[in-house]
Every structure is written in C-alpha cells, then in structure tokens.
Amino acid sequence: MRIGIDLGGTKIEGLVLDKAGVERFRLRIPTPATSYEADVEAIVGLIDDLETRVGTRCSVGIAHPGAISPATGLVKNANSTRLNGRPLKADLERRLDREVRMSNDANCFAVSEASDGAAAGCGIVFGVILGTGVGGGVVVDGKPLTGAQAIAGEWGHNPLPLPHDDERPGPQCYCGQVGCIETWLSGPRLQQQFEQRTGRMLRATEIADAALAGDPQAAAQMAVYCDRLARALAGIINVLDPHAIVLGGGLSKIQQLYERVPQLWKRYVFSEPEHIATRLLPPMHGDSSGVRGAAWLWPE
Ligand SMILES: [Zn+2]
C-alpha cells in the first residue's frame, strides 16, 4: 500500500491507497508551523498513525511547497519559508528508515490527474494551477518530470506570448520580471484587471458567472482572459506537445474555459489547426489532488 502526504501551510493531510488505488484511510492534522523540527515530527507521527491503522509498512510520497534542489538536496522556493534550506527529504528518510519520494504540489496535482484522474491513460500531461498564483507540473508516463533545476512546468514566470501593444511591457511581478504569465492569468490579477476597466469589484469566478449571465463588461473581460490563456498554453503545446492539459486551482471551476480556450489556441499552435489533439480538461480529484498525487509518486 502507498501513503501520500500533502504538507500544506495550514494542514497536513495523509491518506493510504491500496494496490488498486482505492482510498483506505485519510487523516488530517493542523500544520504545527512553529518550527521545521515540529513539522518533521508531525509528518512522522501522521505516517505512524496511518500505518498502525492499515497494519502494514507502506511506500511514502510527499507533496510539499517549493522544490528539493538537485544541487544541494535542500528545500528551495517554498512559500512556507521555514522549510527553505532544510534537508527535509534526508531527515524524513532517516526518521522513517526508507526512501521517501517528494515532489512539489503542482507536480503532485499533475501526477494525480494523470494516474487515475481526468488524464488517466495520457502519456504526456501538463497540470496547470490557476489560482492566487500560476504554476504547473509535467508528467510523462505517470512520473513527474523533475529536471535539472527541479523547476519543470513553472510556466507562470515566462512572459505572456505574442503580447499586444497594450500588454507591453506588462505588470511588475514579484519575481523581478515584468509581464509574467502569472501577472495576467492569476485570480487576483483577473479581478484587478476587471476593476481597472469597469470600476467593479468581483471575484474571478463571479466575473465568469456574470459573463455567462449576459453582462457585457464581464463577457469582454473573459474573452480577453481566454485569449491570453490560449496564447500561454499554445507556448506549452509547442514545446511539450501534451496529450492533455488539466486545469487545477480556483479558476479551474470556470466552465467556459474548456470550450473556448482550445478554439482559440488553434491560431497559435504550430500545427494543423483542425487536428490539434491536445485536450483541455477540468480536474477530477479537486482538493485531494496533492495527497493522491503524493501517494502515486510510487506507481509500482
Ligand atoms: Zn514572475
């Protein structure tokens, strides 16, 4: 059996999947967040608890913020900053006396959807997080692509492709660059762009709902949003040629994306427009994708 752990900012969730991928137990505890050591203790305790309940030793996969640097073996880029610079993988392996597989939350989302979710059976899958930030993960034949820097899939900090005149130079991004995809496509940015154009304050999903209900300002905003997302994803398709792109995060609930964006990306993808096989799919596992994908880090 396989254990998956999702180390989040406010909670640590763990589950056990049996050989067939059926969920056997699930537990959730608050993240101590007082110190790195307390986080490690909490994860070890949760795994002990799950193994006691199923009565067997399991494989362990962990979804975590940031990435494990291939150069140093230490956590980097985590928004839970107490993890940065810490040997989390080595510490857990020593405490648990076994190999532990770890991947960041966007990668685990992609693994989950590629293993037994929306993109099951697809060879190359790009999992997109569209939420307060924009991230992504790449899965090839069920395994996350880690890469030389462990940043594969971090498309949110590429520039928006094919910018129009009114999109140059683009908004300042916290990463130090200007005009990053995240500065155009995150939920807070969609909300901000709409407010600047109309003076109205609506959340991203409310703008989408208003557009569907016939609100012309919201419809205009969503048309622009869909076109930007199509350009951004066309860049991914040209490089990776995925069989499926699965959306996750809060904006994945916007239903009109799944029909409109593939129509729009035909004009940007370098292929025969009428024969683009890449599918754009809503997620199947929702908020469980991190913990499920972590368990699936051990597909064998
Ligand atoms: Zn950026």
XYZ file of C-alpha atoms and ligand atoms in Angstrom:
301
model
C 0.000 0.000 0.000
C 1.041 3.599 -0.535
C 0.846 6.602 1.740
C 0.522 10.109 0.343
C 1.157 13.185 2.473
C 0.279 16.754 1.494
C 2.259 19.249 3.530
C 0.242 22.461 3.371
C 0.520 25.818 5.048
C -2.351 25.201 7.472
C -2.882 21.421 7.424
C -1.037 18.193 6.791
C -3.205 15.603 5.115
C -2.376 11.932 4.742
C -4.076 9.013 3.047
C -3.474 5.367 2.295
C -4.246 3.979 -1.147
C -4.360 0.232 -1.613
C -2.881 -1.591 -4.600
C -5.941 -0.844 -6.731
C -5.745 2.867 -5.886
C -8.746 2.738 -3.554
C -8.585 5.066 -0.572
C -8.411 3.141 2.729
C -7.810 5.842 5.349
C -7.470 9.577 5.436
C -6.298 11.771 8.304
C -5.804 15.495 8.616
C -3.885 17.431 11.270
C -3.052 21.124 11.617
C 0.446 22.096 10.450
C 2.387 22.975 13.626
C 4.177 25.798 11.745
C 6.101 26.623 14.926
C 9.384 25.210 13.652
C 10.855 22.997 10.982
C 11.504 20.265 13.543
C 7.851 20.320 14.639
C 6.757 19.887 11.011
C 9.019 16.838 10.630
C 7.667 15.322 13.870
C 4.089 15.890 12.741
C 4.670 14.184 9.373
C 6.398 11.189 11.010
C 3.592 10.903 13.576
C 0.921 11.007 10.877
C 2.649 8.243 8.887
C 2.968 6.097 12.056
C -0.709 6.595 12.714
C -1.735 5.621 9.166
C 0.481 2.527 9.180
C -0.958 1.424 12.529
C -4.447 1.669 11.085
C -3.688 -0.406 7.973
C -1.313 -2.720 9.845
C 1.474 -2.658 7.269
C 4.525 -0.732 6.184
C 3.782 1.450 3.140
C 5.617 3.432 0.496
C 5.672 7.166 1.297
C 5.267 10.057 -1.147
C 5.080 13.686 -0.080
C 3.661 16.769 -1.799
C 5.326 19.896 -0.494
C 5.660 23.572 -1.357
C 8.743 24.591 -3.329
C 11.230 22.042 -4.637
C 14.149 19.933 -3.491
C 17.253 21.441 -5.090
C 19.041 18.759 -7.126
C 22.269 20.684 -6.409
C 22.062 20.734 -2.602
C 19.255 18.366 -1.596
C 17.695 21.210 0.384
C 14.216 22.717 0.020
C 14.051 25.911 -2.069
C 11.307 28.231 -3.360
C 8.821 27.231 -0.604
C 6.290 29.840 0.482
C 6.441 28.185 3.941
C 9.856 29.751 4.315
C 10.901 27.777 7.418
C 11.359 24.792 5.073
C 13.817 26.586 2.797
C 17.413 25.484 3.167
C 16.370 22.401 5.198
C 17.207 18.768 4.339
C 13.575 17.669 4.572
C 13.941 14.599 2.357
C 17.057 13.311 4.170
C 15.538 13.968 7.603
C 12.326 12.109 6.755
C 14.206 9.184 5.205
C 16.338 8.833 8.324
C 13.350 9.007 10.647
C 11.253 6.609 8.559
C 14.139 4.303 7.614
C 13.164 4.091 3.942
C 13.320 6.021 0.674
C 10.771 8.842 0.502
C 9.700 10.371 -2.824
C 8.909 14.056 -2.784
C 7.537 16.447 -5.376
C 6.009 19.872 -5.302
C 2.265 20.381 -5.047
C 1.756 21.318 -8.716
C 3.621 18.193 -9.816
C 1.546 16.058 -7.457
C -1.625 17.591 -8.871
C -0.454 16.590 -12.356
C 0.542 13.084 -11.182
C -2.834 12.583 -9.528
C -4.815 13.598 -12.609
C -2.510 11.574 -14.901
C -2.669 8.428 -12.725
C -6.362 7.900 -12.082
C -7.925 11.283 -12.772
C -9.059 13.361 -15.734
C -5.976 12.498 -17.823
C -5.668 8.799 -16.942
C -4.047 6.936 -19.809
C -2.461 10.047 -21.333
C 1.301 9.799 -21.941
C 2.251 13.471 -21.578
C 0.222 15.615 -19.190
C 0.625 19.252 -18.234
C -1.099 20.104 -14.960
C -1.837 23.795 -14.538
C -2.539 25.596 -11.293
C -4.653 28.716 -11.916
C -5.291 30.280 -8.537
C -3.706 33.016 -6.462
C -0.570 32.054 -8.367
C 0.039 30.322 -11.680
C 2.171 27.181 -11.710
C 2.337 23.824 -13.355
C 3.818 20.382 -13.467
C 4.736 17.939 -16.195
C 4.058 14.205 -16.043
C 5.423 11.755 -18.585
C 4.193 8.144 -18.449
C 2.872 8.660 -14.925
C 6.063 10.157 -13.489
C 6.731 13.801 -12.679
C 9.454 15.433 -14.732
C 11.906 16.899 -12.247
C 14.607 18.328 -14.482
C 18.000 19.910 -13.927
C 16.753 22.636 -11.558
C 13.549 20.917 -10.400
C 11.526 23.725 -11.985
C 9.937 21.853 -14.925
C 6.456 23.235 -15.538
C 6.991 26.625 -13.873
C 5.493 28.454 -16.830
C 3.900 31.189 -14.665
C 7.124 33.174 -14.797
C 7.560 33.028 -18.556
C 6.437 36.181 -20.363
C 2.943 36.221 -21.900
C 3.463 35.142 -25.554
C 2.517 37.301 -28.556
C 1.772 40.408 -26.454
C -0.467 43.086 -27.939
C 0.641 46.722 -27.816
C -1.495 47.379 -24.734
C 0.105 44.375 -22.985
C 3.652 45.709 -23.201
C 5.715 45.906 -21.051
C 3.170 44.324 -18.683
C 2.755 44.369 -14.920
C 5.625 44.042 -12.493
C 5.895 40.552 -10.995
C 7.185 39.728 -7.505
C 9.838 37.513 -9.131
C 11.625 40.570 -10.522
C 10.479 40.242 -14.141
C 7.788 42.185 -15.992
C 4.786 40.752 -17.865
C 4.955 37.218 -16.460
C 2.047 34.910 -17.367
C 1.101 34.903 -13.680
C 0.621 38.681 -13.739
C -2.050 38.209 -16.443
C -3.748 34.973 -15.507
C -3.885 34.604 -11.701
C -7.236 35.046 -9.978
C -6.270 38.281 -8.165
C -4.936 39.751 -11.433
C -8.123 38.919 -13.347
C -10.084 40.630 -10.579
C -7.768 43.654 -10.686
C -7.912 43.991 -14.492
C -11.709 43.924 -14.359
C -11.796 46.524 -11.619
C -9.463 48.818 -13.559
C -11.606 48.573 -16.688
C -15.030 48.825 -15.071
C -14.640 50.093 -11.508
C -16.497 46.996 -10.317
C -15.092 44.621 -7.718
C -15.929 40.994 -8.464
C -14.043 37.804 -7.741
C -12.634 35.874 -10.707
C -15.352 33.212 -10.677
C -18.036 35.894 -10.260
C -16.775 37.649 -13.399
C -17.097 34.334 -15.257
C -20.631 33.815 -13.913
C -21.616 37.370 -14.851
C -20.288 36.807 -18.373
C -22.462 33.707 -18.725
C -25.462 35.686 -17.458
C -25.044 38.225 -20.275
C -23.074 41.011 -18.551
C -21.239 42.690 -21.499
C -18.338 44.056 -19.411
C -17.719 40.670 -17.842
C -18.038 38.941 -21.204
C -15.425 41.281 -22.698
C -13.078 40.577 -19.796
C -13.494 36.821 -20.130
C -12.850 36.997 -23.874
C -9.516 38.688 -23.191
C -8.708 36.235 -20.398
C -9.433 33.192 -22.587
C -7.273 34.568 -25.394
C -4.350 35.175 -23.025
C -4.693 31.683 -21.582
C -4.803 30.255 -25.121
C -1.573 32.067 -26.043
C 0.132 30.958 -22.843
C -0.908 27.312 -23.298
C -0.003 27.320 -27.004
C 3.567 28.009 -25.900
C 3.426 24.890 -23.720
C 1.885 22.806 -26.505
C 4.629 23.804 -28.953
C 7.348 22.685 -26.542
C 5.809 19.715 -24.748
C 3.045 18.549 -27.147
C 0.984 17.115 -24.268
C -1.915 14.735 -24.812
C -3.854 16.531 -22.096
C -3.715 19.760 -20.125
C -5.622 19.598 -16.834
C -6.575 22.789 -15.019
C -6.492 22.998 -11.223
C -6.784 25.770 -8.645
C -9.747 28.068 -8.042
C -10.113 29.229 -11.655
C -10.434 25.639 -12.907
C -14.113 25.950 -11.878
C -14.720 28.381 -14.757
C -16.551 26.118 -17.193
C -16.313 28.317 -20.282
C -12.512 27.879 -20.386
C -12.740 24.265 -21.519
C -14.594 25.035 -24.723
C -13.301 28.453 -25.663
C -9.585 28.148 -24.995
C -8.996 25.135 -27.308
C -10.890 27.005 -30.036
C -8.615 29.996 -29.535
C -5.311 28.126 -29.280
C -5.786 26.779 -32.847
C -4.483 30.067 -34.186
C -1.361 29.993 -32.009
C -0.204 26.347 -32.000
C 2.354 25.421 -34.671
C 0.338 22.556 -36.154
C -2.666 21.848 -38.358
C -5.421 23.916 -36.698
C -8.152 21.360 -37.395
C -6.171 18.447 -35.991
C -4.960 19.566 -32.585
C -5.397 16.540 -30.362
C -4.356 18.123 -27.045
C -7.373 18.145 -24.728
C -8.083 20.777 -22.069
C -9.749 19.095 -19.090
C -11.243 20.004 -15.699
C -9.747 18.176 -12.709
C -11.364 15.052 -11.303
C -9.928 14.996 -7.784
C -10.227 18.659 -6.773
C -8.679 19.442 -3.400
C -7.487 15.831 -2.943
C -5.059 16.004 -5.842
C -1.993 16.842 -3.738
C -2.360 13.968 -1.321
C -3.409 11.476 -4.015
C -0.591 12.512 -6.336
C 1.891 12.111 -3.478
C 0.749 8.516 -2.988
C 1.071 7.924 -6.753
C 4.724 9.012 -6.661
C 5.116 5.253 -6.103
C 3.204 3.855 -9.118
C 4.900 0.440 -8.960
Zn 7.265 36.424 -12.435
